[in-house]
Short mmCIF file of C-alpha atoms and ligand atoms in Angstrom, two decimals:
data_model
loop_
_atom_site.label_atom_id
_atom_site.label_comp_id
_atom_site.label_asym_id
_atom_site.label_seq_id
_atom_site.Cartn_x
_atom_site.Cartn_y
_atom_site.Cartn_z
CA UNK A 1480 92.81 61.86 92.62
CA UNK A 1481 90.00 60.82 89.94
CA UNK A 1482 90.80 60.67 86.14
CA UNK A 1483 88.23 63.16 85.78
CA UNK A 1484 89.89 65.43 88.11
CA UNK A 1485 93.58 65.06 86.57
CA UNK A 1486 92.03 65.70 82.99
CA UNK A 1487 90.58 68.60 84.22
CA UNK A 1488 93.71 70.08 86.32
CA UNK A 1489 95.88 69.29 83.03
CA UNK A 1490 93.68 71.07 81.16
CA UNK A 1491 93.42 73.95 83.55
CA UNK A 1492 97.62 73.66 82.99
CA UNK A 1493 97.34 73.73 79.08
CA UNK A 1494 94.53 76.68 79.14
CA UNK A 1495 96.92 78.75 81.21
CA UNK A 1496 100.20 78.52 78.80
CA UNK A 1497 97.31 79.11 75.55
CA UNK A 1498 96.02 82.27 77.84
CA UNK A 1499 99.91 83.23 77.99
CA UNK A 1500 100.60 83.08 74.12
CA UNK A 1501 97.15 83.86 72.70
CA UNK A 1502 96.32 86.90 74.84
CA UNK A 1503 99.92 88.15 75.46
CA UNK A 1504 100.20 88.52 71.83
CA UNK A 1505 102.07 91.61 70.53
CA UNK A 1506 103.32 94.64 71.99
CA UNK A 1507 100.76 96.32 70.40
CA UNK A 1508 97.79 93.84 71.29
CA UNK A 1509 98.79 94.17 75.15
CA UNK A 1510 96.91 97.25 75.33
CA UNK A 1511 93.63 95.38 75.18
CA UNK A 1512 91.95 95.23 77.90
CA UNK A 1513 92.96 98.15 80.13
CA UNK A 1514 89.91 98.34 81.89
CA UNK A 1515 87.24 96.56 82.81
CA UNK A 1516 85.05 94.84 79.95
CA UNK A 1517 81.00 94.84 80.22
CA UNK A 1518 79.39 92.13 79.17
CA UNK A 1519 75.69 92.57 78.27
CA UNK A 1520 72.86 89.98 79.08
CA UNK A 1521 70.18 90.93 77.61
CA UNK A 1522 67.96 88.66 80.21
CA UNK A 1523 67.24 89.16 83.85
CA UNK A 1524 70.08 88.26 86.60
CA UNK A 1525 69.81 84.63 88.09
CA UNK A 1526 68.49 82.82 84.53
CA UNK A 1527 69.87 80.43 82.48
CA UNK A 1528 71.46 82.94 80.09
CA UNK A 1529 73.04 84.80 83.33
CA UNK A 1530 73.98 81.62 84.64
CA UNK A 1531 76.62 80.73 81.58
CA UNK A 1532 77.43 84.16 80.74
CA UNK A 1533 78.75 84.39 84.51
CA UNK A 1534 80.76 81.10 84.19
CA UNK A 1535 82.48 82.90 80.95
CA UNK A 1536 83.13 86.18 82.43
CA UNK A 1537 84.69 84.75 85.45
CA UNK A 1538 87.01 82.74 83.19
CA UNK A 1539 87.71 85.82 81.12
CA UNK A 1540 88.72 87.67 84.31
CA UNK A 1541 90.93 85.49 84.76
CA UNK A 1542 92.93 85.10 81.73
CA UNK A 1543 92.49 89.01 80.78
CA UNK A 1544 93.57 89.78 84.34
CA UNK A 1545 90.71 92.80 83.92
CA UNK A 1546 87.26 92.33 85.11
CA UNK A 1547 84.51 91.17 82.54
CA UNK A 1548 81.32 92.38 84.76
CA UNK A 1549 77.90 91.31 83.28
CA UNK A 1550 75.51 94.01 82.79
CA UNK A 1551 71.59 92.59 83.02
CA UNK A 1552 69.60 94.17 79.98
CA UNK A 1553 66.59 92.35 79.85
CA UNK A 1554 63.10 92.60 78.29
CA UNK A 1555 61.69 92.18 74.52
CA UNK A 1556 63.08 89.17 74.10
CA UNK A 1557 66.26 90.22 74.23
CA UNK A 1558 66.14 92.61 71.80
CA UNK A 1559 66.71 95.58 74.24
CA UNK A 1560 69.78 94.50 75.14
CA UNK A 1561 71.09 93.73 72.10
CA UNK A 1562 70.28 96.98 70.88
CA UNK A 1563 72.35 98.49 73.26
CA UNK A 1564 75.29 96.12 72.52
CA UNK A 1565 74.72 97.05 68.31
CA UNK A 1566 74.99 100.77 69.31
CA UNK A 1567 78.32 100.11 71.69
CA UNK A 1568 81.92 101.52 70.75
CA UNK A 1569 83.35 98.51 68.67
CA UNK A 1570 86.31 98.48 71.11
CA UNK A 1571 85.73 95.51 72.96
CA UNK A 1572 84.45 96.70 76.41
CA UNK A 1573 81.23 95.88 75.23
CA UNK A 1574 80.55 92.29 74.38
CA UNK A 1575 77.43 90.06 74.71
CA UNK A 1576 76.46 86.79 75.51
CA UNK A 1577 73.05 85.67 74.06
CA UNK A 1578 71.44 82.75 72.70
CA UNK A 1579 69.10 81.42 69.87
CA UNK A 1580 66.96 84.64 70.21
CA UNK A 1581 69.23 86.40 68.00
CA UNK A 1582 68.25 84.72 65.01
CA UNK A 1583 64.12 84.37 65.70
CA UNK A 1584 63.95 88.35 66.10
CA UNK A 1585 64.13 89.44 62.55
CA UNK A 1586 61.04 87.43 62.07
CA UNK A 1587 59.05 88.31 64.88
CA UNK A 1588 59.73 91.89 65.58
CA UNK A 1589 58.59 94.30 62.87
CA UNK A 1590 60.85 97.49 62.83
CA UNK A 1591 63.99 95.55 65.07
CA UNK A 1592 66.41 98.23 65.58
CA UNK A 1593 68.98 96.73 64.59
CA UNK A 1594 70.59 93.85 62.01
CA UNK A 1595 70.96 90.91 64.18
CA UNK A 1596 73.90 89.76 61.02
CA UNK A 1597 75.41 92.88 59.60
CA UNK A 1598 75.62 94.86 63.24
CA UNK A 1599 77.89 92.49 65.14
CA UNK A 1600 81.16 90.91 65.25
CA UNK A 1601 80.26 87.43 65.86
CA UNK A 1602 83.01 85.78 68.35
CA UNK A 1603 81.84 82.42 68.85
CA UNK A 1604 79.56 79.98 69.98
CA UNK A 1605 79.65 78.32 73.66
CA UNK A 1606 77.09 75.91 74.02
CA UNK A 1607 73.98 73.98 72.98
CA UNK A 1608 71.51 73.97 76.24
CA UNK A 1609 69.01 71.40 76.47
CA UNK A 1610 65.47 72.52 77.60
CA UNK A 1611 62.95 71.18 79.80
CA UNK A 1612 59.48 71.02 79.85
CA UNK A 1613 58.36 71.55 83.95
CA UNK A 1614 55.34 72.59 85.87
CA UNK A 1615 54.86 73.88 89.41
CA UNK A 1616 55.40 71.45 92.33
CA UNK A 1617 51.94 71.53 93.01
CA UNK A 1618 49.98 70.37 89.47
CA UNK A 1619 49.11 67.00 89.60
CA UNK A 1620 50.34 65.55 86.48
CA UNK A 1621 52.83 62.75 87.37
CA UNK A 1622 54.70 62.23 83.94
CA UNK A 1623 54.78 63.51 80.35
CA UNK A 1624 51.24 61.45 78.85
CA UNK A 1625 49.44 62.94 82.28
CA UNK A 1626 51.10 66.63 81.88
CA UNK A 1627 50.14 66.50 78.17
CA UNK A 1628 46.41 65.50 78.84
CA UNK A 1629 46.39 67.84 81.44
CA UNK A 1630 47.55 70.70 79.13
CA UNK A 1631 44.97 69.86 76.41
CA UNK A 1632 42.25 69.43 79.22
CA UNK A 1633 42.82 72.76 80.43
CA UNK A 1634 43.98 74.73 77.54
CA UNK A 1635 42.28 78.43 77.75
CA UNK A 1636 42.95 78.51 81.34
CA UNK A 1637 46.18 77.28 81.45
CA UNK A 1638 49.38 79.46 81.88
CA UNK A 1639 52.93 79.23 80.93
CA UNK A 1640 55.93 81.48 81.89
CA UNK A 1641 58.30 82.89 79.37
CA UNK A 1642 61.27 85.35 79.06
CA UNK A 1643 59.44 87.26 76.47
CA UNK A 1644 58.66 87.10 72.62
CA UNK A 1645 60.83 84.94 70.74
CA UNK A 1646 62.77 83.89 73.52
CA UNK A 1647 63.93 80.24 73.78
CA UNK A 1648 61.26 79.46 76.58
CA UNK A 1649 58.38 81.42 74.45
CA UNK A 1650 59.74 79.24 71.13
CA UNK A 1651 59.86 76.22 72.98
CA UNK A 1652 56.55 76.25 73.79
CA UNK A 1653 55.13 77.63 70.61
CA UNK A 1654 56.32 74.71 68.81
CA UNK A 1655 55.00 72.27 71.81
CA UNK A 1656 51.50 74.22 71.64
CA UNK A 1657 51.80 73.85 67.82
CA UNK A 1658 52.47 69.94 67.47
CA UNK A 1659 49.49 69.67 70.66
CA UNK A 1660 47.31 71.60 68.74
CA UNK A 1661 46.74 73.41 71.79
CA UNK A 1662 46.80 77.05 73.09
CA UNK A 1663 47.55 78.34 76.68
CA UNK A 1664 48.02 82.03 78.23
CA UNK A 1665 51.63 83.31 78.32
CA UNK A 1666 53.08 85.08 80.99
CA UNK A 1667 56.20 87.45 79.52
CA UNK A 1668 58.94 88.39 81.93
CA UNK A 1669 62.27 89.90 81.39
CA UNK A 1670 64.20 86.71 81.81
CA UNK A 1671 63.45 82.81 83.14
CA UNK A 1672 65.29 83.89 86.37
CA UNK A 1673 62.76 85.59 87.51
CA UNK A 1674 60.11 83.63 85.85
CA UNK A 1675 61.21 80.83 87.78
CA UNK A 1676 60.54 82.51 91.24
CA UNK A 1677 57.09 83.00 90.40
CA UNK A 1678 56.70 79.32 88.74
CA UNK A 1679 57.92 77.91 92.58
CA UNK A 1680 55.85 79.70 94.08
CA UNK A 1681 52.54 78.93 91.80
CA UNK A 1682 51.96 81.86 89.74
CA UNK A 1683 51.99 79.88 86.67
CA UNK A 1684 51.38 76.16 85.91
CA UNK A 1685 53.98 75.23 83.35
CA UNK A 1686 57.16 76.80 81.45
CA UNK A 1687 59.66 75.27 78.90
CA UNK A 1688 63.11 76.51 79.85
CA UNK A 1689 66.98 75.45 80.01
CA UNK A 1690 68.23 72.63 82.22
CA UNK A 1691 71.24 75.48 83.09
CA UNK A 1692 68.20 76.93 85.06
CA UNK A 1693 65.83 73.98 85.80
CA UNK A 1694 68.46 71.37 87.27
CA UNK A 1695 68.38 72.20 90.63
CA UNK A 1696 64.75 73.10 90.90
CA UNK A 1697 63.97 69.70 89.77
CA UNK A 1698 66.46 67.52 91.93
CA UNK A 1699 64.99 69.75 95.08
CA UNK A 1700 61.22 69.42 94.42
CA UNK A 1701 60.95 73.04 93.92
CA UNK A 1702 58.97 72.24 90.23
CA UNK A 1703 58.33 69.17 88.65
CA UNK A 1704 60.25 68.34 85.37
CA UNK A 1705 58.08 66.12 82.68
CA UNK A 1706 60.73 65.58 79.47
CA UNK A 1707 63.45 66.96 77.99
CA UNK A 1708 63.55 68.31 74.20
CA UNK A 1709 66.51 67.22 73.04
CA UNK A 1710 66.67 63.98 70.89
CA UNK A 1711 69.05 62.56 73.68
CA UNK A 1712 68.27 62.23 77.27
CA UNK A 1713 70.19 64.77 79.49
CA UNK A 1714 72.63 63.50 82.43
CA UNK A 1715 71.64 66.21 84.94
CA UNK A 1716 67.98 64.84 84.78
CA UNK A 1717 68.45 61.57 83.84
CA UNK A 1718 64.88 60.58 85.21
CA UNK A 1719 63.13 62.74 82.06
CA UNK A 1720 62.34 60.89 78.92
CA UNK A 1721 62.91 62.71 75.70
CA UNK A 1722 59.65 64.34 74.08
CA UNK A 1723 60.99 62.62 70.70
CA UNK A 1724 60.95 59.25 72.39
CA UNK A 1725 57.32 58.98 73.34
CA UNK A 1726 54.74 62.33 73.12
CA UNK A 1727 55.86 64.12 70.23
CA UNK A 1728 58.37 62.22 67.98
CA UNK A 1729 60.88 64.61 66.25
CA UNK A 1730 60.59 67.33 68.68
CA UNK A 1731 63.85 69.62 69.09
CA UNK A 1732 64.44 72.50 70.52
CA UNK A 1733 67.78 73.54 72.62
CA UNK A 1734 68.84 77.10 73.16
CA UNK A 1735 72.32 77.45 71.50
CA UNK A 1736 74.38 80.21 73.30
CA UNK A 1737 77.18 82.90 71.58
CA UNK A 1738 79.29 85.80 72.26
CA UNK A 1739 79.00 89.06 70.09
CA UNK A 1740 80.30 92.37 70.33
CA UNK A 1741 79.26 95.39 68.50
CA UNK A 1742 80.35 95.35 64.60
CA UNK A 1743 83.94 96.95 63.80
CA UNK A 1744 86.18 95.36 66.40
CA UNK A 1745 90.06 96.18 65.49
CA UNK A 1746 91.58 92.12 64.78
CA UNK A 1747 93.72 91.66 67.50
CA UNK A 1748 91.13 92.69 69.63
CA UNK A 1749 89.07 89.99 67.97
CA UNK A 1750 91.60 87.44 68.62
CA UNK A 1751 92.02 87.94 72.15
CA UNK A 1752 88.43 87.39 72.85
CA UNK A 1753 88.22 84.44 70.98
CA UNK A 1754 91.29 82.95 72.37
CA UNK A 1755 90.10 83.98 75.79
CA UNK A 1756 86.36 82.24 74.78
CA UNK A 1757 88.10 79.00 73.73
CA UNK A 1758 90.27 79.23 77.45
CA UNK A 1759 87.01 79.46 79.17
CA UNK A 1760 85.47 76.51 77.40
CA UNK A 1761 88.23 74.15 78.84
CA UNK A 1762 88.84 76.23 81.96
CA UNK A 1763 87.76 72.85 84.33
CA UNK A 1764 85.34 75.03 86.74
CA UNK A 1765 83.03 75.96 83.54
CA UNK A 1766 82.94 72.12 82.42
CA UNK A 1767 82.27 71.20 85.50
CA UNK A 1768 79.60 73.73 85.95
CA UNK A 1769 78.06 72.78 82.97
CA UNK A 1770 77.92 69.07 83.10
CA UNK A 1771 76.01 69.62 86.29
CA UNK A 1772 73.60 71.93 84.85
CA UNK A 1773 73.03 69.39 81.67
CA UNK A 1774 75.41 70.84 79.09
CA UNK A 1775 78.82 71.13 77.74
CA UNK A 1776 80.85 73.15 74.99
CA UNK A 1777 80.28 73.18 71.68
CA UNK A 1778 83.01 71.44 69.56
CA UNK A 1779 86.22 73.89 69.23
CA UNK A 1780 85.76 74.65 65.33
CA UNK A 1781 82.58 76.15 66.39
CA UNK A 1782 83.99 78.60 68.44
CA UNK A 1783 85.02 81.04 65.93
CA UNK A 1784 83.59 84.03 64.34
CA UNK A 1785 83.18 82.42 61.01
CA UNK A 1786 81.52 79.58 62.13
CA UNK A 1787 79.11 81.40 64.01
CA UNK A 1788 78.21 83.81 61.64
CA UNK A 1789 77.43 81.05 59.00
CA UNK A 1790 75.03 79.29 62.07
CA UNK A 1791 73.51 82.33 62.79
CA UNK A 1792 72.89 82.91 58.94
CA UNK A 1793 71.50 79.43 58.74
CA UNK A 1794 69.23 79.61 61.67
CA UNK A 1795 67.71 82.97 60.92
CA UNK A 1796 66.62 81.40 57.97
CA UNK A 1797 65.14 78.26 59.49
CA UNK A 1798 63.59 80.15 62.40
CA UNK A 1799 61.83 82.84 59.66
CA UNK A 1800 60.28 79.77 57.95
CA UNK A 1801 58.66 78.26 61.47
CA UNK A 1802 57.60 81.59 62.91
CA UNK A 1803 55.91 82.44 59.31
CA UNK A 1804 54.35 79.06 59.59
CA UNK A 1805 53.05 79.73 62.93
CA UNK A 1806 51.86 82.92 62.02
CA UNK A 1807 53.45 84.60 65.60
CA UNK A 1808 54.62 88.50 65.48
CA UNK A 1809 56.25 89.99 68.89
CA UNK A 1810 52.79 91.75 69.56
CA UNK A 1811 50.96 88.34 70.18
N1 LIG B 2230 65.54 81.09 79.58
C1 LIG B 2230 65.45 82.49 78.68
C2 LIG B 2230 64.84 82.33 77.40
O1 LIG B 2230 63.85 81.77 77.52
C3 LIG B 2230 66.46 83.41 78.93
C4 LIG B 2230 66.76 83.76 79.96
O2 LIG B 2230 66.24 84.06 80.90
O3 LIG B 2230 68.31 83.90 80.24
O4 LIG B 2230 65.32 82.62 76.43
#
């Protein structure tokens, strides 16, 4: 048995014990969950957030002994799904996995129907996923220098796919275009799951999307990968340079994901959800799949309501400044 496998298995045993203590709780707390839990993904099925959420849901299902069912409510950069979560009963039976777009929505959407901080219980961060600059397989450029030259030469007619205004894929491309001083035409989808299908079939030219959605397709040659958007290279796509190291020094964007619920959960339900999330982030299957897709769980200290709230508030401030400087609105 390999050292990695043995470490993963002993992690599993520890996680099961933790599950028993943390989720067993008191007699009163045993009532939750007594029926299936709905986990809303505010993006289409088959995309990167969906992939992360389904891994977490599968592990939570084992922990709770109740099914955690993923419901995809995509559209409008995730704001339709998150509005549904904000309006749901705060009983722990509706929760959501979403990402960085929770922090960009206030700056991008005038008249947003919910308060991204005040209308939610913040349960914990999950993972910080690197992104990749990719293109359809038939595009001529062979490396990062060539794709940048191609985008510059073809701006005006070049097209990029994204998961709606304010989504991670949109944000990443906005920053990239700003850095390069170019404009390309955006094509919006309800998530980068369906966008990826269209990139593979060649409907549009380029996209910036999470490694959790691009790794397999880059490896299989269905799309071309040019660079990663993190400061460090990514193990799942070792051949890709960082944008920071060459073409665009300082470039850094990644898509952090987290678990939310409507504001007002009973304390024992919050505790059980946070405990189940911590167990999921030690689950050998989750760790193995995350690693294969180029990501890993955040540090355990980040898997907490207080840490997520603080982080979200700082991200809202950070992106407000960037988005205002870029002059972008959801109607753009
Ligand atoms: N990757 C998408 C985004 O750009 C979201 C998704 O489809 O999961 O935000």
